[in-house]
Amino acid sequence: MSVTAGVIAVQGDVSEHAQAIRRAGETHGRTVEVVEIRQSGLVPECDLLLVPGGESTAISRLAHQEGIVDEMRDHVVAGRPVLATCAGLIFLSRDSGDERVETLDLLDVTVERNAFGRQRDSFEAPLPVRGFDDPFPAVFIRAPVVDSVGESVEVLAEWDDRPVAVRQDNILATAFHPELREDPRIHELAFFG
Ligand code: GLN
């Protein structure tokens, strides 16, 4: 069976997500057709949606400008799955603590951007994730952390005692970049779990 995966492609690491979702589909016997979304009218054709990392101020500005945000909301309300990573997590949150990011308020969390500071700007860590037998090789790049979660949000992983992977219904969001390692488990969990 084939599925259509939309990758929000206004800015950020789009091709890595496209590859990761194809890989995850393969292991589940699914052919994945990837659609890169830079304008309105495409999200409604997608079974699932990926919101990549990048720069949340730019992603927010361009997604609003291109008229994609209402379609993203409809996708979530319809119960279709979404994986949001890093800047994507910031964009979907209730509040980013930065007025330059007009968040979608689809995920009931508040976040702190660039929370690991300069010294640990980017790093990789073996991250225990709820439900995984082995730690996930998590790549953090100027990553946010979640600093408060609503009642309907489940925390799946923490680093330094702060949530870095969360799930709320059909949305899975990570502060790290699962698309940068050839480990399909996060994409599988979001879409084929
Ligand atoms: N620091 C970026 C932001 O705040 C996120 C970084 C990333 O997506 N790797 O938007």
PDB file of C-alpha atoms and ligand atoms in Angstrom:
ATOM      1  CA  MET A   1       0.000   0.000   0.000  1.00  0.00           C
ATOM      2  CA  SER A   2       1.267   3.452  -0.803  1.00  0.00           C
ATOM      3  CA  VAL A   3       1.110   6.555   1.369  1.00  0.00           C
ATOM      4  CA  THR A   4       1.641  10.216   0.545  1.00  0.00           C
ATOM      5  CA  ALA A   5       3.976  12.021   2.920  1.00  0.00           C
ATOM      6  CA  GLY A   6       4.133  15.794   2.897  1.00  0.00           C
ATOM      7  CA  VAL A   7       7.310  17.494   4.040  1.00  0.00           C
ATOM      8  CA  ILE A   8       6.890  21.166   4.885  1.00  0.00           C
ATOM      9  CA  ALA A   9       9.638  22.537   2.662  1.00  0.00           C
ATOM     10  CA  VAL A  10       9.589  26.300   3.026  1.00  0.00           C
ATOM     11  CA  GLN A  11      12.912  26.066   4.899  1.00  0.00           C
ATOM     12  CA  GLY A  12      14.964  23.449   6.767  1.00  0.00           C
ATOM     13  CA  ASP A  13      16.335  19.932   6.316  1.00  0.00           C
ATOM     14  CA  VAL A  14      13.750  18.642   3.895  1.00  0.00           C
ATOM     15  CA  SER A  15      15.616  15.981   1.898  1.00  0.00           C
ATOM     16  CA  GLU A  16      16.801  14.197   5.050  1.00  0.00           C
ATOM     17  CA  HIS A  17      13.195  13.805   6.203  1.00  0.00           C
ATOM     18  CA  ALA A  18      12.128  12.649   2.759  1.00  0.00           C
ATOM     19  CA  GLN A  19      14.757   9.926   2.884  1.00  0.00           C
ATOM     20  CA  ALA A  20      13.925   8.979   6.462  1.00  0.00           C
ATOM     21  CA  ILE A  21      10.210   8.562   5.799  1.00  0.00           C
ATOM     22  CA  ARG A  22      10.890   6.470   2.692  1.00  0.00           C
ATOM     23  CA  ARG A  23      13.188   4.259   4.753  1.00  0.00           C
ATOM     24  CA  ALA A  24      10.654   3.885   7.545  1.00  0.00           C
ATOM     25  CA  GLY A  25       7.924   3.057   5.020  1.00  0.00           C
ATOM     26  CA  GLU A  26      10.044   0.381   3.388  1.00  0.00           C
ATOM     27  CA  THR A  27      10.532  -1.488   6.643  1.00  0.00           C
ATOM     28  CA  HIS A  28       6.723  -1.604   6.920  1.00  0.00           C
ATOM     29  CA  GLY A  29       6.160  -2.691   3.322  1.00  0.00           C
ATOM     30  CA  ARG A  30       4.807   0.711   2.291  1.00  0.00           C
ATOM     31  CA  THR A  31       5.741   2.725  -0.750  1.00  0.00           C
ATOM     32  CA  VAL A  32       6.027   6.359   0.279  1.00  0.00           C
ATOM     33  CA  GLU A  33       5.414   9.132  -2.193  1.00  0.00           C
ATOM     34  CA  VAL A  34       6.974  12.342  -0.887  1.00  0.00           C
ATOM     35  CA  VAL A  35       5.484  15.748  -1.638  1.00  0.00           C
ATOM     36  CA  GLU A  36       7.532  18.839  -0.790  1.00  0.00           C
ATOM     37  CA  ILE A  37       5.193  21.529   0.425  1.00  0.00           C
ATOM     38  CA  ARG A  38       6.031  25.128  -0.422  1.00  0.00           C
ATOM     39  CA  GLN A  39       2.559  26.374  -1.226  1.00  0.00           C
ATOM     40  CA  SER A  40      -1.055  25.846  -0.270  1.00  0.00           C
ATOM     41  CA  GLY A  41      -3.215  23.149  -1.838  1.00  0.00           C
ATOM     42  CA  LEU A  42      -0.889  20.186  -1.243  1.00  0.00           C
ATOM     43  CA  VAL A  43      -1.340  19.332   2.440  1.00  0.00           C
ATOM     44  CA  PRO A  44      -4.912  18.046   1.920  1.00  0.00           C
ATOM     45  CA  GLU A  45      -3.512  15.326  -0.380  1.00  0.00           C
ATOM     46  CA  CYS A  46      -1.153  14.036   2.292  1.00  0.00           C
ATOM     47  CA  ASP A  47      -1.746  11.098   4.602  1.00  0.00           C
ATOM     48  CA  LEU A  48       1.014  12.213   6.914  1.00  0.00           C
ATOM     49  CA  LEU A  49       3.069  15.315   7.494  1.00  0.00           C
ATOM     50  CA  LEU A  50       6.642  16.084   8.501  1.00  0.00           C
ATOM     51  CA  VAL A  51       7.712  19.448   9.845  1.00  0.00           C
ATOM     52  CA  PRO A  52      11.509  19.595   9.703  1.00  0.00           C
ATOM     53  CA  GLY A  53      14.148  21.385  11.697  1.00  0.00           C
ATOM     54  CA  GLY A  54      15.689  24.592  10.466  1.00  0.00           C
ATOM     55  CA  GLU A  55      14.981  28.082  11.653  1.00  0.00           C
ATOM     56  CA  SER A  56      11.616  28.430  13.343  1.00  0.00           C
ATOM     57  CA  THR A  57      11.352  32.174  12.713  1.00  0.00           C
ATOM     58  CA  ALA A  58      11.724  31.557   8.954  1.00  0.00           C
ATOM     59  CA  ILE A  59       9.490  28.466   8.852  1.00  0.00           C
ATOM     60  CA  SER A  60       6.733  30.296  10.714  1.00  0.00           C
ATOM     61  CA  ARG A  61       6.961  33.418   8.561  1.00  0.00           C
ATOM     62  CA  LEU A  62       6.963  31.516   5.264  1.00  0.00           C
ATOM     63  CA  ALA A  63       4.279  28.998   6.206  1.00  0.00           C
ATOM     64  CA  HIS A  64       1.934  31.822   7.199  1.00  0.00           C
ATOM     65  CA  GLN A  65       2.841  33.773   4.070  1.00  0.00           C
ATOM     66  CA  GLU A  66       2.166  30.818   1.781  1.00  0.00           C
ATOM     67  CA  GLY A  67      -1.191  30.039   3.381  1.00  0.00           C
ATOM     68  CA  ILE A  68      -0.158  26.575   4.540  1.00  0.00           C
ATOM     69  CA  VAL A  69      -1.013  26.916   8.225  1.00  0.00           C
ATOM     70  CA  ASP A  70      -4.783  26.429   8.021  1.00  0.00           C
ATOM     71  CA  GLU A  71      -4.251  23.263   6.027  1.00  0.00           C
ATOM     72  CA  MET A  72      -1.792  22.036   8.665  1.00  0.00           C
ATOM     73  CA  ARG A  73      -4.426  22.658  11.337  1.00  0.00           C
ATOM     74  CA  ASP A  74      -7.050  20.769   9.320  1.00  0.00           C
ATOM     75  CA  HIS A  75      -4.628  17.866   8.907  1.00  0.00           C
ATOM     76  CA  VAL A  76      -4.142  17.635  12.682  1.00  0.00           C
ATOM     77  CA  VAL A  77      -7.836  18.045  13.490  1.00  0.00           C
ATOM     78  CA  ALA A  78      -8.645  15.257  11.015  1.00  0.00           C
ATOM     79  CA  GLY A  79      -6.433  12.978  13.134  1.00  0.00           C
ATOM     80  CA  ARG A  80      -3.725  12.475  10.512  1.00  0.00           C
ATOM     81  CA  PRO A  81      -0.225  11.930  11.901  1.00  0.00           C
ATOM     82  CA  VAL A  82       2.474  14.581  12.157  1.00  0.00           C
ATOM     83  CA  LEU A  83       6.143  14.365  13.070  1.00  0.00           C
ATOM     84  CA  ALA A  84       7.695  17.700  14.027  1.00  0.00           C
ATOM     85  CA  THR A  85      11.395  17.993  14.767  1.00  0.00           C
ATOM     86  CA  CYS A  86      13.362  20.781  16.404  1.00  0.00           C
ATOM     87  CA  ALA A  87      12.226  24.016  14.703  1.00  0.00           C
ATOM     88  CA  GLY A  88       9.093  22.046  13.733  1.00  0.00           C
ATOM     89  CA  LEU A  89       8.411  21.353  17.409  1.00  0.00           C
ATOM     90  CA  ILE A  90       8.812  25.063  18.162  1.00  0.00           C
ATOM     91  CA  PHE A  91       6.428  25.970  15.325  1.00  0.00           C
ATOM     92  CA  LEU A  92       3.679  23.601  16.518  1.00  0.00           C
ATOM     93  CA  SER A  93       3.960  24.603  20.181  1.00  0.00           C
ATOM     94  CA  ARG A  94       1.626  26.808  22.195  1.00  0.00           C
ATOM     95  CA  ASP A  95       4.354  29.342  22.929  1.00  0.00           C
ATOM     96  CA  SER A  96       7.969  29.656  21.837  1.00  0.00           C
ATOM     97  CA  GLY A  97       8.841  32.558  24.127  1.00  0.00           C
ATOM     98  CA  ASP A  98       9.793  34.507  20.994  1.00  0.00           C
ATOM     99  CA  GLU A  99       7.286  36.771  19.310  1.00  0.00           C
ATOM    100  CA  ARG A 100       8.997  36.317  15.944  1.00  0.00           C
ATOM    101  CA  VAL A 101       7.667  32.772  15.860  1.00  0.00           C
ATOM    102  CA  GLU A 102       3.914  32.775  15.347  1.00  0.00           C
ATOM    103  CA  THR A 103       3.275  29.283  16.663  1.00  0.00           C
ATOM    104  CA  LEU A 104       0.381  27.069  15.577  1.00  0.00           C
ATOM    105  CA  ASP A 105      -0.713  26.132  19.089  1.00  0.00           C
ATOM    106  CA  LEU A 106      -1.427  22.570  17.993  1.00  0.00           C
ATOM    107  CA  LEU A 107       0.809  20.938  20.589  1.00  0.00           C
ATOM    108  CA  ASP A 108       0.105  21.885  24.187  1.00  0.00           C
ATOM    109  CA  VAL A 109       3.663  22.664  25.240  1.00  0.00           C
ATOM    110  CA  THR A 110       5.752  25.765  25.754  1.00  0.00           C
ATOM    111  CA  VAL A 111       9.359  25.692  24.624  1.00  0.00           C
ATOM    112  CA  GLU A 112      12.614  27.467  25.162  1.00  0.00           C
ATOM    113  CA  ARG A 113      14.531  27.992  21.936  1.00  0.00           C
ATOM    114  CA  ASN A 114      18.276  27.275  21.804  1.00  0.00           C
ATOM    115  CA  ALA A 115      18.036  25.957  25.342  1.00  0.00           C
ATOM    116  CA  PHE A 116      21.340  24.128  25.522  1.00  0.00           C
ATOM    117  CA  GLY A 117      23.346  27.302  25.081  1.00  0.00           C
ATOM    118  CA  ARG A 118      26.549  27.963  23.262  1.00  0.00           C
ATOM    119  CA  GLN A 119      28.850  25.477  24.864  1.00  0.00           C
ATOM    120  CA  ARG A 120      26.676  22.547  23.935  1.00  0.00           C
ATOM    121  CA  ASP A 121      25.246  24.077  20.802  1.00  0.00           C
ATOM    122  CA  SER A 122      25.264  20.730  19.008  1.00  0.00           C
ATOM    123  CA  PHE A 123      25.843  17.267  20.357  1.00  0.00           C
ATOM    124  CA  GLU A 124      24.825  13.644  19.948  1.00  0.00           C
ATOM    125  CA  ALA A 125      23.616  11.568  22.863  1.00  0.00           C
ATOM    126  CA  PRO A 126      22.283   8.039  23.370  1.00  0.00           C
ATOM    127  CA  LEU A 127      18.770   8.920  24.446  1.00  0.00           C
ATOM    128  CA  PRO A 128      16.467   6.515  26.279  1.00  0.00           C
ATOM    129  CA  VAL A 129      13.014   6.774  24.694  1.00  0.00           C
ATOM    130  CA  ARG A 130       9.922   5.274  26.260  1.00  0.00           C
ATOM    131  CA  GLY A 131       9.046   2.029  24.505  1.00  0.00           C
ATOM    132  CA  PHE A 132      12.429   1.598  22.771  1.00  0.00           C
ATOM    133  CA  ASP A 133      14.650  -1.323  23.803  1.00  0.00           C
ATOM    134  CA  ASP A 134      17.865   0.588  23.081  1.00  0.00           C
ATOM    135  CA  PRO A 135      18.706   4.290  23.321  1.00  0.00           C
ATOM    136  CA  PHE A 136      18.142   6.422  20.235  1.00  0.00           C
ATOM    137  CA  PRO A 137      21.177   8.223  18.712  1.00  0.00           C
ATOM    138  CA  ALA A 138      19.788  11.721  19.161  1.00  0.00           C
ATOM    139  CA  VAL A 139      21.445  14.607  17.337  1.00  0.00           C
ATOM    140  CA  PHE A 140      20.737  17.970  18.955  1.00  0.00           C
ATOM    141  CA  ILE A 141      21.476  21.097  16.895  1.00  0.00           C
ATOM    142  CA  ARG A 142      20.775  24.405  18.629  1.00  0.00           C
ATOM    143  CA  ALA A 143      17.873  22.498  20.060  1.00  0.00           C
ATOM    144  CA  PRO A 144      14.919  23.723  22.054  1.00  0.00           C
ATOM    145  CA  VAL A 145      13.605  22.039  25.183  1.00  0.00           C
ATOM    146  CA  VAL A 146      10.036  21.726  26.289  1.00  0.00           C
ATOM    147  CA  ASP A 147       9.555  23.634  29.503  1.00  0.00           C
ATOM    148  CA  SER A 148       5.911  22.956  30.259  1.00  0.00           C
ATOM    149  CA  VAL A 149       3.488  20.329  29.034  1.00  0.00           C
ATOM    150  CA  GLY A 150      -0.306  20.239  29.099  1.00  0.00           C
ATOM    151  CA  GLU A 151      -2.286  17.356  30.552  1.00  0.00           C
ATOM    152  CA  SER A 152      -2.808  15.570  27.273  1.00  0.00           C
ATOM    153  CA  VAL A 153       0.896  15.520  26.434  1.00  0.00           C
ATOM    154  CA  GLU A 154       2.966  12.411  27.088  1.00  0.00           C
ATOM    155  CA  VAL A 155       6.713  12.850  27.633  1.00  0.00           C
ATOM    156  CA  LEU A 156       8.641  10.127  25.781  1.00  0.00           C
ATOM    157  CA  ALA A 157      12.196  11.238  26.498  1.00  0.00           C
ATOM    158  CA  GLU A 158      14.110  13.651  28.674  1.00  0.00           C
ATOM    159  CA  TRP A 159      17.634  14.996  28.575  1.00  0.00           C
ATOM    160  CA  ASP A 160      19.070  16.867  31.561  1.00  0.00           C
ATOM    161  CA  ASP A 161      15.673  16.298  33.208  1.00  0.00           C
ATOM    162  CA  ARG A 162      13.850  18.253  30.521  1.00  0.00           C
ATOM    163  CA  PRO A 163      11.445  16.836  27.936  1.00  0.00           C
ATOM    164  CA  VAL A 164      12.933  16.417  24.446  1.00  0.00           C
ATOM    165  CA  ALA A 165      10.358  14.053  22.886  1.00  0.00           C
ATOM    166  CA  VAL A 166       6.620  14.356  23.408  1.00  0.00           C
ATOM    167  CA  ARG A 167       3.418  12.971  22.002  1.00  0.00           C
ATOM    168  CA  GLN A 168      -0.072  14.405  21.962  1.00  0.00           C
ATOM    169  CA  ASP A 169      -2.602  12.256  20.127  1.00  0.00           C
ATOM    170  CA  ASN A 170      -1.503  12.204  16.468  1.00  0.00           C
ATOM    171  CA  ILE A 171       1.468  14.577  16.931  1.00  0.00           C
ATOM    172  CA  LEU A 172       4.939  13.322  17.788  1.00  0.00           C
ATOM    173  CA  ALA A 173       7.565  16.008  18.335  1.00  0.00           C
ATOM    174  CA  THR A 174      11.274  15.858  19.117  1.00  0.00           C
ATOM    175  CA  ALA A 175      13.812  18.522  20.019  1.00  0.00           C
ATOM    176  CA  PHE A 176      16.459  16.429  18.235  1.00  0.00           C
ATOM    177  CA  HIS A 177      16.901  15.305  14.612  1.00  0.00           C
ATOM    178  CA  PRO A 178      15.912  11.657  14.015  1.00  0.00           C
ATOM    179  CA  GLU A 179      16.216  12.199  10.249  1.00  0.00           C
ATOM    180  CA  LEU A 180      19.995  12.614  10.527  1.00  0.00           C
ATOM    181  CA  ARG A 181      20.671   9.031  11.609  1.00  0.00           C
ATOM    182  CA  GLU A 182      19.778   5.861   9.770  1.00  0.00           C
ATOM    183  CA  ASP A 183      17.630   4.735  12.652  1.00  0.00           C
ATOM    184  CA  PRO A 184      13.989   4.716  11.533  1.00  0.00           C
ATOM    185  CA  ARG A 185      12.392   4.185  14.951  1.00  0.00           C
ATOM    186  CA  ILE A 186      11.106   7.714  15.550  1.00  0.00           C
ATOM    187  CA  HIS A 187       9.593   7.959  12.059  1.00  0.00           C
ATOM    188  CA  GLU A 188       8.110   4.487  12.532  1.00  0.00           C
ATOM    189  CA  LEU A 189       6.632   5.456  15.875  1.00  0.00           C
ATOM    190  CA  ALA A 190       5.079   8.601  14.415  1.00  0.00           C
ATOM    191  CA  PHE A 191       3.585   6.981  11.352  1.00  0.00           C
ATOM    192  CA  PHE A 192       3.525   3.210  11.448  1.00  0.00           C
ATOM    193  CA  GLY A 193       3.533   2.509  15.181  1.00  0.00           C
TER     194      GLY A 193
HETATM  195  N1  GLN B   1      17.440  27.001  16.883  1.00  0.00           N
HETATM  196  C1  GLN B   1      16.479  26.778  15.836  1.00  0.00           C
HETATM  197  C2  GLN B   1      15.216  27.591  16.072  1.00  0.00           C
HETATM  198  O1  GLN B   1      15.027  28.104  17.110  1.00  0.00           O
HETATM  199  C3  GLN B   1      16.106  25.321  15.742  1.00  0.00           C
HETATM  200  C4  GLN B   1      17.300  24.536  15.323  1.00  0.00           C
HETATM  201  C5  GLN B   1      16.977  23.314  14.539  1.00  0.00           C
HETATM  202  O2  GLN B   1      15.886  23.113  14.025  1.00  0.00           O
HETATM  203  N2  GLN B   1      17.982  22.490  14.415  1.00  0.00           N
HETATM  204  O3  GLN B   1      14.421  27.681  15.203  1.00  0.00           O
END
